[in-house]
Backbone as JSON, one array per atom type, in Angstrom:
{
  "sequence": "MIPQNPQKPNQTRQNLEDHQNRTPLQSTKERRAPLKDLEHQNQPHQKNPITPPLPRNTPSSQQRTPSSQQKTPSSHQKSPSNQQKCSVTPKTKSPPANPLQMITKNMPESFSQTRDALYAHIKIIWNLMEQKTIPGPPPSDSLREFNSRFSDANEIEQTAENTNAPSLIPVKDIQTLKSLKLGRRKVGKGLVHLEDFFVEYTQATLARLGLRIWAPDLEDSPDSLYNEACRQAALKTFRQAACSDAYAYMNINKNHAKNLQLLIPTYNHYVHFLQKN",
  "N": [[114.76, 166.78, 48.83], [113.76, 165.7, 45.66], [114.23, 167.6, 42.87], [111.58, 168.58, 40.65], [111.16, 168.41, 37.14], [113.77, 169.43, 36.15], [114.76, 170.56, 33.94], [113.19, 172.66, 33.07], [113.6, 175.46, 33.29], [115.45, 175.73, 31.31], [114.03, 174.87, 29.13], [112.11, 176.82, 29.04], [113.59, 179.02, 28.4], [114.43, 178.19, 25.98], [112.09, 178.11, 24.59], [111.43, 180.77, 24.57], [113.45, 181.73, 23.01], [112.86, 180.4, 20.68], [110.42, 181.55, 20.08], [111.16, 184.15, 19.7], [112.66, 183.82, 17.49], [110.75, 183.03, 15.62], [109.13, 185.18, 15.31], [110.3, 187.19, 13.58], [109.99, 185.8, 11.17], [107.26, 185.64, 10.78], [106.74, 188.31, 10.61], [107.95, 188.95, 8.23], [106.36, 187.6, 6.48], [104.09, 189.06, 6.84], [105.02, 191.44, 5.84], [105.39, 190.78, 3.21], [102.84, 190.48, 2.34], [101.52, 192.99, 1.69], [103.08, 193.55, -0.55], [102.32, 191.58, -2.32], [99.74, 192.37, -2.64], [100.12, 194.81, -3.95], [101.34, 193.9, -6.25], [99.21, 192.46, -7.26], [97.42, 194.47, -7.77], [98.76, 195.85, -9.76], [98.79, 194.04, -11.82], [96.95, 193.18, -14.83], [93.36, 193.23, -14.93], [91.95, 190.24, -15.04], [89.8, 188.75, -14.38], [87.46, 189.91, -15.16], [86.06, 189.61, -17.7], [83.47, 189.83, -18.46], [82.43, 192.33, -18.07], [83.24, 194.05, -20.25], [81.25, 193.75, -22.39], [79.3, 195.69, -21.84], [80.27, 198.32, -22.66], [80.53, 197.55, -25.32], [77.94, 196.98, -26.17], [76.86, 199.47, -26.18], [77.95, 201.0, -28.44], [76.96, 199.29, -30.43], [74.22, 199.54, -30.14], [74.05, 202.17, -30.77], [74.73, 202.05, -33.39], [72.54, 200.88, -34.51], [70.67, 202.82, -34.55], [71.24, 204.65, -36.73], [70.73, 202.78, -38.74], [68.01, 202.33, -38.49], [67.23, 204.86, -39.07], [67.92, 204.95, -41.69], [65.93, 203.55, -42.88], [63.86, 205.25, -42.98], [64.15, 207.1, -45.19], [63.66, 205.22, -47.22], [60.97, 204.66, -46.87], [59.98, 207.13, -47.52], [60.53, 207.18, -50.15], [58.5, 205.85, -51.37], [56.44, 207.54, -51.81], [56.88, 209.12, -54.23], [56.53, 207.04, -56.11], [53.85, 206.41, -55.76], [52.78, 208.81, -56.56], [53.48, 208.78, -59.21], [51.86, 206.74, -60.16], [49.37, 207.91, -59.94], [49.6, 209.88, -61.86], [49.95, 208.38, -64.11], [47.6, 206.94, -64.4], [45.06, 208.68, -65.01], [42.0, 210.12, -63.78], [38.97, 209.07, -65.19], [36.93, 211.1, -67.15], [33.58, 211.95, -66.56], [30.91, 211.48, -68.86], [29.46, 214.27, -70.59], [26.37, 215.63, -69.44], [23.16, 215.1, -70.91], [21.64, 217.86, -72.41], [18.9, 217.93, -72.43], [18.13, 216.37, -70.36], [16.55, 216.3, -67.28], [17.53, 217.67, -64.2], [16.97, 216.52, -61.1], [17.59, 217.6, -58.59], [17.68, 220.26, -59.08], [15.13, 221.1, -59.14], [12.19, 222.23, -57.36], [11.23, 220.63, -54.28], [8.51, 220.35, -53.88], [7.53, 220.12, -56.38], [7.24, 217.62, -57.44], [4.73, 216.22, -57.52], [3.31, 217.76, -59.39], [4.95, 217.4, -61.59], [4.58, 214.61, -62.07], [1.9, 214.71, -62.77], [2.0, 216.15, -65.17], [3.43, 214.3, -66.71], [1.48, 212.29, -66.82], [-0.5, 213.65, -68.25], [0.73, 213.97, -70.76], [0.91, 211.3, -71.54], [-1.78, 210.74, -71.89], [-2.7, 212.38, -74.07], [-0.96, 211.46, -75.98], [-1.67, 208.95, -76.37], [-0.62, 206.85, -74.76], [-1.46, 205.37, -72.61], [-1.56, 202.73, -71.92], [0.65, 200.39, -70.43], [4.12, 200.14, -71.27], [3.84, 201.01, -73.88], [4.95, 201.99, -77.02], [5.7, 205.04, -78.49], [4.65, 206.09, -81.73], [5.9, 207.37, -84.92], [5.03, 210.6, -86.31], [2.51, 210.98, -88.89], [3.63, 211.26, -92.24], [2.3, 212.9, -94.12], [0.97, 214.65, -92.44], [3.08, 216.08, -91.37], [4.05, 217.43, -93.65], [1.83, 218.98, -94.27], [1.63, 220.62, -92.01], [4.13, 222.01, -92.04], [3.81, 223.55, -94.27], [2.25, 225.6, -93.47], [3.27, 227.04, -91.3], [6.02, 229.09, -90.46], [7.41, 230.33, -88.5], [8.39, 230.41, -85.09], [7.3, 232.11, -83.17], [4.82, 232.73, -84.24], [3.55, 230.3, -83.97], [3.34, 230.08, -81.18], [1.65, 232.27, -80.58], [-0.67, 231.49, -81.89], [-1.36, 229.2, -80.46], [-1.98, 230.27, -77.95], [-4.1, 231.99, -78.47], [-7.33, 231.67, -78.16], [-9.39, 232.44, -79.78], [-8.55, 232.26, -82.34], [-8.87, 231.14, -85.74], [-9.68, 227.75, -86.7], [-7.39, 225.64, -88.29], [-7.84, 223.18, -89.36], [-10.76, 221.05, -89.49], [-12.4, 220.32, -86.39], [-13.54, 217.82, -86.16], [-11.87, 216.21, -87.59], [-9.74, 215.65, -86.0], [-7.7, 213.24, -84.57], [-6.7, 212.65, -82.08], [-7.57, 211.72, -78.78], [-9.97, 210.68, -79.56], [-11.1, 208.22, -79.04], [-11.13, 208.17, -76.31], [-11.89, 207.15, -73.04], [-14.07, 208.52, -70.76], [-14.19, 209.88, -67.39], [-13.02, 208.71, -64.15], [-9.7, 207.81, -64.19], [-6.83, 205.71, -63.97], [-3.66, 206.75, -64.42], [-0.35, 206.4, -65.06], [1.31, 207.32, -62.14], [-0.86, 208.24, -60.74], [-4.35, 209.22, -60.2], [-6.67, 210.46, -62.56], [-9.21, 212.74, -63.57], [-11.27, 212.76, -66.14], [-13.14, 214.74, -68.27], [-15.77, 215.88, -70.56], [-15.14, 218.49, -71.3], [-12.38, 218.54, -71.09], [-11.59, 216.96, -73.28], [-12.76, 218.38, -75.44], [-11.51, 220.9, -75.28], [-8.82, 220.24, -75.69], [-8.85, 219.13, -78.3], [-9.74, 221.35, -79.76], [-7.57, 223.07, -79.48], [-5.57, 221.7, -80.88], [-6.68, 221.76, -83.41], [-6.51, 224.48, -84.1], [-3.79, 224.71, -84.41], [-3.33, 223.12, -86.54], [-2.82, 220.37, -86.25], [-3.48, 217.14, -86.79], [-3.11, 214.89, -85.31], [-1.65, 214.36, -82.15], [1.62, 213.96, -81.98], [4.8, 213.97, -81.33], [7.84, 214.47, -83.19], [10.33, 212.45, -82.79], [12.66, 211.96, -84.11], [13.51, 214.29, -85.13], [14.82, 217.6, -84.43], [14.34, 218.89, -81.11], [13.65, 221.55, -81.18], [12.45, 222.05, -83.57], [9.93, 223.41, -85.81], [7.59, 221.91, -85.95], [7.79, 220.22, -83.66], [7.83, 222.24, -81.78], [5.21, 223.19, -81.95], [3.84, 220.93, -80.99], [4.76, 220.93, -78.34], [3.77, 223.41, -77.4], [1.02, 222.92, -77.59], [0.69, 220.8, -75.75], [1.49, 221.91, -73.25], [-0.25, 224.08, -73.05], [-2.82, 222.86, -72.93], [-2.45, 221.3, -70.65], [-2.16, 223.16, -68.55], [-4.69, 224.27, -68.58], [-6.23, 222.01, -67.93], [-5.27, 221.52, -65.35], [-6.27, 223.72, -64.0], [-8.97, 223.14, -64.1], [-9.31, 221.13, -62.32], [-8.72, 218.54, -63.15], [-6.57, 217.05, -62.39], [-6.7, 216.97, -59.69], [-6.75, 214.87, -57.88], [-4.15, 214.11, -57.73], [-2.9, 215.88, -56.17], [-1.62, 218.3, -57.0], [0.49, 221.2, -57.31], [-0.83, 224.21, -58.0], [0.39, 226.59, -58.6], [2.9, 225.8, -59.54], [1.98, 224.51, -61.78], [1.54, 226.53, -63.55], [3.96, 227.57, -64.1], [6.17, 228.07, -66.5], [8.92, 227.87, -66.6], [9.48, 225.65, -65.14], [7.84, 223.73, -66.32], [8.55, 223.49, -69.08], [11.3, 222.38, -69.22], [10.66, 219.97, -67.96], [8.85, 218.79, -69.69], [10.5, 218.5, -72.01], [12.35, 216.71, -70.99], [10.84, 214.37, -70.52], [9.67, 213.78, -73.05], [11.63, 214.15, -75.18], [13.9, 213.06, -74.13], [13.52, 210.78, -72.3], [11.53, 209.21, -73.7], [12.66, 209.08, -76.21], [15.04, 207.73, -75.78]],
  "CA": [[113.72, 166.56, 47.84], [114.28, 165.66, 44.29], [113.56, 168.69, 42.14], [110.8, 168.17, 39.48], [111.44, 169.14, 35.89], [114.94, 170.28, 36.33], [115.13, 171.24, 32.69], [112.14, 173.62, 32.74], [114.12, 176.78, 32.96], [116.08, 175.69, 29.98], [112.96, 174.8, 28.1], [111.46, 178.13, 28.94], [114.49, 179.9, 27.67], [114.44, 177.76, 24.58], [110.81, 178.53, 23.99], [111.5, 182.2, 24.31], [114.3, 181.93, 21.85], [112.1, 179.98, 19.47], [109.38, 182.54, 19.81], [111.79, 185.33, 19.12], [113.09, 183.49, 16.12], [109.57, 182.93, 14.74], [108.51, 186.49, 15.11], [110.7, 187.84, 12.33], [109.45, 185.1, 10.01], [105.87, 186.07, 10.58], [106.71, 189.7, 10.18], [108.29, 189.0, 6.81], [105.15, 187.24, 5.74], [103.18, 190.2, 6.86], [105.56, 192.46, 4.95], [105.19, 190.36, 1.83], [101.41, 190.56, 1.98], [101.2, 194.19, 0.9], [103.73, 193.49, -1.85], [101.45, 190.8, -3.2], [98.56, 193.19, -2.99], [100.52, 195.79, -4.96], [101.51, 193.18, -7.51], [97.87, 192.1, -7.75], [96.79, 195.67, -8.31], [99.45, 196.23, -10.99], [98.47, 193.09, -12.89], [95.65, 193.48, -15.49], [92.21, 192.57, -14.33], [91.57, 189.17, -15.95], [88.57, 188.07, -13.96], [86.28, 190.71, -15.52], [85.8, 189.66, -19.14], [82.04, 190.0, -18.71], [82.07, 193.74, -18.05], [83.38, 194.78, -21.51], [80.07, 193.83, -23.27], [78.51, 196.9, -21.64], [80.64, 199.34, -23.65], [80.33, 197.06, -26.68], [76.52, 197.11, -26.51], [76.53, 200.88, -26.41], [78.12, 201.38, -29.84], [76.09, 198.52, -31.32], [72.89, 200.15, -30.11], [74.12, 203.43, -31.48], [74.78, 201.78, -34.82], [71.21, 200.53, -34.98], [69.88, 204.04, -34.76], [71.3, 205.09, -38.12], [70.09, 201.82, -39.64], [66.57, 202.6, -38.48], [67.02, 206.13, -39.76], [68.05, 204.74, -43.11], [64.66, 203.03, -43.38], [62.92, 206.36, -43.17], [64.14, 207.56, -46.58], [63.04, 204.24, -48.09], [59.52, 204.84, -46.8], [59.65, 208.37, -48.22], [60.67, 206.97, -51.58], [57.26, 205.28, -51.89], [55.52, 208.61, -52.21], [56.96, 209.42, -55.66], [55.95, 205.97, -56.91], [52.4, 206.58, -55.73], [52.44, 209.97, -57.37], [53.6, 208.4, -60.61], [50.69, 205.96, -60.51], [48.25, 208.83, -60.14], [49.79, 210.6, -63.11], [49.83, 207.44, -65.22], [46.19, 206.56, -64.55], [44.19, 209.81, -64.65], [40.59, 209.82, -63.58], [38.17, 209.19, -66.4], [35.94, 212.14, -67.06], [32.22, 211.5, -66.81], [30.39, 212.09, -70.08], [28.59, 215.42, -70.32], [24.95, 215.31, -69.33], [22.3, 215.54, -72.01], [20.98, 219.12, -72.01], [17.46, 217.71, -72.29], [17.89, 215.59, -69.15], [16.19, 217.16, -66.16], [18.25, 217.41, -62.96], [15.94, 216.57, -60.07], [17.98, 218.47, -57.47], [17.46, 221.66, -59.47], [13.69, 221.37, -59.09], [11.66, 222.29, -55.99], [10.72, 219.35, -53.78], [7.05, 220.33, -54.01], [7.16, 220.02, -57.8], [7.18, 216.21, -57.87], [3.36, 215.85, -57.87], [2.98, 218.44, -60.64], [5.72, 216.7, -62.63], [3.9, 213.36, -62.39], [0.65, 215.05, -63.46], [2.35, 216.48, -66.55], [3.72, 213.03, -67.38], [0.19, 211.64, -67.09], [-1.18, 214.4, -69.31], [1.38, 213.63, -72.03], [0.51, 209.93, -71.89], [-3.18, 210.74, -72.34], [-2.84, 212.95, -75.41], [-0.08, 210.69, -76.87], [-2.26, 207.61, -76.4], [0.34, 205.93, -74.13], [-2.0, 205.03, -71.29], [-1.21, 201.34, -71.65], [2.05, 200.26, -70.05], [5.1, 199.69, -72.26], [3.45, 201.42, -75.22], [6.01, 202.75, -77.69], [5.09, 206.04, -79.37], [4.99, 205.99, -83.15], [6.24, 208.63, -85.58], [3.89, 211.31, -86.9], [2.32, 210.71, -90.32], [4.43, 212.14, -93.11], [1.44, 213.91, -94.73], [0.68, 215.67, -91.42], [4.27, 216.94, -91.28], [4.09, 218.31, -94.82], [0.74, 219.94, -94.15], [1.97, 221.6, -90.97], [5.27, 222.84, -92.46], [3.36, 224.48, -95.32], [1.43, 226.65, -92.86], [4.01, 227.83, -90.31], [7.45, 229.33, -90.73], [7.97, 231.12, -87.39], [8.02, 229.86, -83.78], [6.44, 233.06, -82.47], [3.48, 232.57, -84.79], [2.98, 229.09, -83.37], [3.0, 230.4, -79.79], [0.48, 233.15, -80.57], [-1.84, 230.71, -82.31], [-1.74, 228.3, -79.36], [-2.54, 231.04, -76.84], [-5.3, 232.71, -78.9], [-8.46, 230.75, -78.28], [-10.3, 232.95, -80.8], [-7.97, 232.06, -83.68], [-9.62, 230.15, -86.51], [-9.12, 226.4, -86.81], [-6.78, 225.35, -89.58], [-8.49, 221.95, -89.82], [-11.97, 220.83, -88.72], [-12.21, 219.59, -85.12], [-13.96, 216.44, -86.35], [-10.77, 215.45, -88.19], [-8.69, 215.42, -84.99], [-7.67, 211.84, -84.14], [-6.31, 212.57, -80.67], [-8.62, 211.6, -77.76], [-11.25, 210.34, -80.19], [-11.63, 207.02, -78.39], [-10.81, 208.26, -74.88], [-12.97, 206.88, -72.09], [-14.13, 209.59, -69.77], [-14.34, 209.47, -66.0], [-11.8, 208.6, -63.36], [-8.77, 206.85, -64.78], [-5.48, 205.64, -63.37], [-2.64, 206.99, -65.44], [0.97, 206.56, -64.43], [1.35, 207.2, -60.69], [-1.99, 208.89, -60.07], [-5.69, 209.19, -60.77], [-7.09, 211.68, -63.26], [-10.66, 212.81, -63.8], [-11.4, 213.25, -67.51], [-14.5, 215.15, -68.63], [-15.94, 216.3, -71.96], [-14.44, 219.75, -71.52], [-10.96, 218.22, -71.3], [-11.45, 216.48, -74.66], [-13.1, 219.46, -76.37], [-10.48, 221.95, -75.23], [-7.6, 219.72, -76.3], [-9.05, 219.01, -79.75], [-9.82, 222.7, -80.35], [-6.2, 223.61, -79.54], [-4.87, 221.02, -81.97], [-7.26, 222.23, -84.69], [-5.95, 225.8, -84.39], [-2.38, 224.53, -84.82], [-3.27, 222.27, -87.74], [-2.29, 219.05, -85.88], [-4.54, 216.12, -86.8], [-2.78, 213.96, -84.23], [-0.53, 214.86, -81.34], [2.69, 212.96, -82.04], [6.09, 214.64, -81.55], [8.8, 213.81, -84.08], [11.52, 212.19, -81.98], [13.83, 211.9, -84.98], [13.88, 215.66, -85.48], [15.29, 218.43, -83.32], [13.26, 219.35, -80.22], [13.32, 222.95, -81.48], [11.83, 222.21, -84.89], [8.62, 224.08, -85.75], [6.56, 220.91, -85.66], [7.91, 219.85, -82.25], [7.43, 223.41, -80.99], [3.74, 223.19, -81.93], [3.42, 219.86, -80.07], [5.05, 221.38, -76.98], [2.82, 224.47, -77.07], [-0.3, 222.31, -77.4], [0.7, 219.99, -74.53], [1.56, 222.76, -72.06], [-1.47, 224.88, -72.99], [-3.93, 222.02, -72.46], [-2.18, 220.85, -69.27], [-2.47, 224.25, -67.62], [-6.15, 224.38, -68.51], [-6.74, 220.84, -67.2], [-4.92, 221.69, -63.94], [-7.21, 224.69, -63.43], [-10.31, 222.53, -64.02], [-9.22, 220.05, -61.31], [-8.6, 217.21, -63.73], [-5.48, 216.35, -61.69], [-6.82, 217.29, -58.26], [-6.44, 213.67, -57.09], [-2.7, 213.95, -57.65], [-2.43, 216.88, -55.21], [-0.62, 219.12, -57.67], [0.64, 222.6, -56.91], [-1.32, 224.97, -59.15], [1.39, 227.61, -58.96], [3.88, 225.12, -60.38], [1.32, 224.15, -63.04], [1.56, 227.71, -64.43], [5.35, 228.02, -64.21], [6.77, 227.49, -67.7], [10.33, 227.57, -66.35], [9.5, 224.27, -64.64], [7.1, 222.83, -67.2], [9.24, 223.26, -70.35], [12.34, 221.34, -69.08], [10.04, 218.69, -67.61], [8.31, 218.27, -70.95], [11.62, 218.07, -72.86], [12.96, 215.53, -70.37], [10.0, 213.17, -70.71], [9.4, 213.5, -74.47], [12.8, 214.09, -76.06], [14.99, 212.32, -73.49], [13.09, 209.46, -71.85], [10.85, 208.45, -74.75], [13.57, 208.87, -77.34], [16.07, 206.76, -75.41]],
  "C": [[114.34, 166.61, 46.47], [113.56, 166.72, 43.5], [112.84, 168.16, 40.9], [111.12, 169.1, 38.32], [112.66, 170.04, 36.03], [115.26, 171.04, 35.08], [114.13, 172.33, 32.31], [112.67, 174.99, 32.48], [114.77, 176.8, 31.61], [115.05, 175.66, 28.87], [112.29, 176.15, 27.93], [112.32, 179.08, 28.16], [114.48, 179.53, 26.2], [113.18, 178.2, 23.88], [110.83, 180.01, 23.68], [112.35, 182.47, 23.09], [113.57, 181.54, 20.56], [111.05, 181.02, 19.1], [109.97, 183.79, 19.19], [112.24, 185.06, 17.7], [111.91, 183.43, 15.15], [108.99, 184.3, 14.43], [108.99, 187.18, 13.87], [110.18, 187.14, 11.13], [108.02, 185.55, 9.73], [105.82, 187.51, 10.1], [107.08, 189.83, 8.72], [107.12, 188.6, 5.96], [104.19, 188.39, 5.69], [103.7, 191.29, 5.96], [105.35, 192.09, 3.49], [103.73, 190.53, 1.39], [101.09, 191.83, 1.23], [101.89, 194.21, -0.43], [102.9, 192.7, -2.83], [100.23, 191.61, -3.6], [98.92, 194.21, -4.04], [100.72, 195.12, -6.3], [100.17, 192.83, -8.11], [97.18, 193.31, -8.36], [97.44, 196.08, -9.63], [99.15, 195.29, -12.14], [97.14, 193.48, -13.53], [94.55, 192.64, -14.92], [91.67, 191.55, -15.31], [90.26, 188.51, -15.58], [87.33, 188.84, -14.36], [86.07, 190.73, -17.03], [84.35, 189.93, -19.44], [81.68, 191.47, -18.8], [82.27, 194.45, -19.38], [82.15, 194.78, -22.38], [79.25, 195.08, -23.06], [78.95, 198.01, -22.57], [80.45, 198.87, -25.07], [78.87, 197.2, -27.11], [76.17, 198.54, -26.85], [76.79, 201.3, -27.84], [77.23, 200.61, -30.78], [74.7, 199.1, -31.35], [72.89, 201.47, -30.84], [74.16, 203.2, -32.99], [73.41, 201.41, -35.36], [70.38, 201.77, -35.27], [70.01, 204.57, -36.17], [70.65, 204.12, -39.07], [68.59, 202.03, -39.68], [66.27, 203.92, -39.17], [67.15, 205.97, -41.26], [66.76, 204.19, -43.71], [63.68, 204.14, -43.67], [62.95, 206.89, -44.59], [63.49, 206.57, -47.51], [61.53, 204.36, -48.07], [59.11, 206.11, -47.52], [59.73, 208.16, -49.73], [59.41, 206.37, -52.19], [56.31, 206.36, -52.38], [55.66, 208.95, -53.68], [56.35, 208.34, -56.52], [54.44, 206.06, -56.93], [51.98, 207.76, -56.59], [52.54, 209.64, -58.85], [52.39, 207.59, -61.05], [49.5, 206.87, -60.77], [48.38, 209.54, -61.47], [49.62, 209.66, -64.3], [48.38, 207.08, -65.47], [45.31, 207.73, -64.13], [42.75, 209.37, -64.53], [39.84, 210.03, -64.89], [37.08, 210.24, -66.19], [34.56, 211.57, -67.36], [31.69, 212.2, -68.05], [29.48, 213.26, -69.75], [27.13, 215.02, -70.33], [24.2, 215.83, -70.54], [21.59, 216.82, -71.6], [19.48, 218.98, -71.84], [17.12, 216.91, -71.04], [17.64, 216.53, -67.97], [16.96, 216.72, -64.91], [17.26, 217.6, -61.81], [16.29, 217.54, -58.95], [17.8, 219.94, -57.79], [16.0, 222.06, -59.42], [13.23, 221.46, -57.64], [11.11, 220.93, -55.57], [9.21, 219.24, -53.95], [6.59, 220.2, -55.45], [6.92, 218.59, -58.25], [5.76, 215.8, -58.27], [2.94, 216.5, -59.19], [3.73, 217.81, -61.81], [5.02, 215.41, -63.05], [2.58, 213.62, -63.12], [0.91, 215.42, -64.91], [2.71, 215.22, -67.34], [2.43, 212.31, -67.74], [-0.55, 212.33, -68.23], [-0.59, 214.07, -70.69], [0.99, 212.23, -72.47], [-0.91, 209.9, -72.44], [-3.28, 211.24, -73.78], [-1.95, 212.23, -76.43], [-0.59, 209.26, -77.03], [-1.27, 206.55, -75.9], [-0.15, 205.48, -72.76], [-1.73, 203.58, -70.93], [0.29, 201.25, -71.37], [2.87, 199.7, -71.21], [4.66, 199.99, -73.7], [4.54, 202.31, -75.81], [5.36, 203.77, -78.62], [5.57, 205.89, -80.81], [5.32, 207.35, -83.74], [4.98, 209.32, -86.12], [3.73, 210.95, -88.38], [3.06, 211.73, -91.18], [3.57, 213.22, -93.76], [1.08, 215.01, -93.73], [1.87, 216.62, -91.26], [4.33, 217.92, -92.45], [3.01, 219.38, -94.72], [1.07, 221.03, -93.13], [3.07, 222.55, -91.45], [4.88, 223.82, -93.56], [2.6, 225.66, -94.74], [2.22, 227.55, -91.91], [5.47, 227.93, -90.72], [8.13, 230.08, -89.6], [7.48, 230.54, -86.06], [7.11, 230.8, -83.02], [5.0, 232.97, -82.96], [2.78, 231.35, -84.19], [2.53, 229.37, -81.94], [1.75, 231.28, -79.72], [-0.79, 232.4, -80.96], [-2.3, 229.79, -81.19], [-2.42, 229.06, -78.24], [-3.86, 231.73, -77.2], [-6.44, 231.72, -79.12], [-9.46, 231.2, -79.33], [-9.75, 232.79, -82.22], [-8.75, 230.99, -84.42], [-8.91, 228.81, -86.55], [-8.57, 226.19, -88.21], [-7.33, 224.07, -90.19], [-9.74, 221.75, -88.98], [-11.69, 220.01, -87.46], [-12.58, 218.12, -85.29], [-12.87, 215.57, -86.96], [-9.63, 215.17, -87.21], [-8.8, 213.98, -84.49], [-7.35, 211.69, -82.65], [-7.54, 212.61, -79.78], [-9.97, 211.2, -78.36], [-11.89, 209.14, -79.51], [-11.35, 207.01, -76.88], [-12.05, 207.99, -74.04], [-12.93, 207.93, -70.99], [-14.3, 209.01, -68.37], [-13.0, 209.42, -65.28], [-10.93, 207.48, -63.92], [-7.46, 206.88, -64.02], [-4.47, 205.74, -64.5], [-1.31, 207.23, -64.73], [0.89, 206.33, -62.93], [0.13, 207.79, -59.99], [-3.29, 208.7, -60.81], [-5.99, 210.53, -61.42], [-8.6, 211.59, -63.49], [-10.87, 213.52, -65.14], [-12.87, 213.52, -67.82], [-14.55, 215.57, -70.1], [-15.17, 217.58, -72.25], [-12.96, 219.51, -71.78], [-10.73, 217.81, -72.75], [-11.7, 217.62, -75.65], [-12.02, 220.53, -76.42], [-9.21, 221.48, -75.93], [-7.74, 219.63, -77.81], [-9.14, 220.37, -80.43], [-8.44, 223.32, -80.46], [-5.42, 222.99, -80.69], [-5.39, 221.48, -83.33], [-6.71, 223.6, -85.06], [-4.51, 225.7, -84.9], [-2.24, 223.65, -86.06], [-2.67, 220.9, -87.46], [-3.44, 218.05, -85.83], [-4.33, 215.1, -85.68], [-1.59, 214.53, -83.46], [0.52, 213.76, -81.28], [4.0, 213.66, -82.33], [7.0, 213.79, -82.45], [10.12, 213.64, -83.31], [12.79, 212.11, -82.81], [14.32, 213.29, -85.37], [14.33, 216.4, -84.23], [14.11, 218.83, -82.42], [12.8, 220.77, -80.52], [12.74, 223.13, -82.88], [10.44, 222.83, -84.74], [7.52, 223.09, -85.4], [6.6, 220.5, -84.18], [7.58, 221.02, -81.33], [5.91, 223.49, -80.88], [3.21, 222.11, -80.98], [3.65, 220.27, -78.62], [4.06, 222.46, -76.54], [1.43, 223.88, -76.79], [-0.37, 221.54, -76.09], [0.67, 220.87, -73.29], [0.31, 223.62, -71.92], [-2.64, 224.06, -72.43], [-3.7, 221.51, -71.04], [-2.52, 221.94, -68.27], [-3.97, 224.43, -67.47], [-6.74, 223.22, -67.72], [-6.42, 220.95, -65.71], [-5.86, 222.67, -63.27], [-8.61, 224.1, -63.26], [-10.33, 221.31, -63.1], [-9.21, 218.65, -61.93], [-7.54, 216.38, -63.01], [-5.5, 216.66, -60.2], [-6.47, 216.09, -57.39], [-4.93, 213.47, -56.91], [-2.06, 215.01, -56.76], [-1.33, 217.75, -55.81], [-0.6, 220.52, -57.07], [0.26, 223.47, -58.11], [-0.38, 226.1, -59.54], [2.48, 227.01, -59.85], [3.28, 224.77, -61.74], [1.27, 225.31, -64.02], [2.98, 228.19, -64.72], [6.01, 227.33, -65.41], [8.25, 227.18, -67.51], [10.52, 226.18, -65.75], [8.89, 223.3, -65.64], [7.88, 222.51, -68.48], [10.37, 222.24, -70.2], [11.77, 219.98, -68.69], [9.47, 218.02, -68.85], [9.44, 217.73, -71.83], [12.28, 216.81, -72.31], [12.14, 214.28, -70.67], [9.88, 212.8, -72.19], [10.68, 213.23, -75.24], [14.02, 213.44, -75.41], [14.56, 210.9, -73.12], [12.49, 208.64, -72.98], [11.76, 208.19, -75.95], [14.59, 207.8, -77.03], [15.46, 205.45, -74.92]]
}
C-alpha cells in the first residue's frame, strides 16, 4: 500500500516548532501590555479638560459672595441720605389755635343741642334770624353812654343778676326785640317758642345794664366792659328762656343750660370767633 501523506509527521513537527516559536512572541506582547498601561498612567490625563471647570466655578461663586456683600453697605448708605432729607425739610408747625375757638371734643356729646339753642338765642336778640345777615357795630353814642356808667366787671355781673336793680334807661327805649314776631319760629337748626315773657324779660335785663340795643363790639376786646355786659345779658336771658321751655323743641339739656363753664366758651366761640371771622 502506498502510504498517504508521507510528510505529515514532518508537518506536525513543523507546526509544533512554529507554535513554540510563536508563543514567545505573544508572551512579549502580553509583557508589553502592562508597560503600556504604566506609561499611560504616568502620562498626564489629557482627556479630562472638562472636569477643571468644577474647581474653577467654586472660587468664582465664592467671589460673588463678597460682591453681594459689598452691595449691603451701599444700601445702608441710603439711610443717612434719608436722614439728611428729614433734617433739611422739617415739619411745618401748625398755627396756634385761637383761644376763643371752641374745641368740640372738649365738650360733652350731650351738649350739642344746648349749644345750638344758645346759637339760636344769640341770633334772636342780635336780630340775625335771616340767613347770611351780617351783624353791625354798636352805635357810638350807646358805647359812650355805657362807658360813663360802668367801670368794673363785677358791678356789671351784679347788675345783670339782680332783677330788683333799677333800670338805667326806660324799657320803652330798648330797640332789641321791638319788632319780634311771637309764636313758634324756626331759628338756625331748631324751632323756638317765643312768648311775651321772653321779650319782657330780655328788655328788662338790657334796661338794667343801660344797653339800648344788644350789639357786641367785634372790633374791641372780648373782655371789654361793654362786651362783658353783652355777654352777661345774653347768658342771663338764655338761662331764663331755657327754664321757661322756649327751647323745649330743641331737646336741650337743662343742666347744661345752667353750666357757665360750657356756656361762656360757647358764647365766645360764636360771637367773637365765628361772627368776627
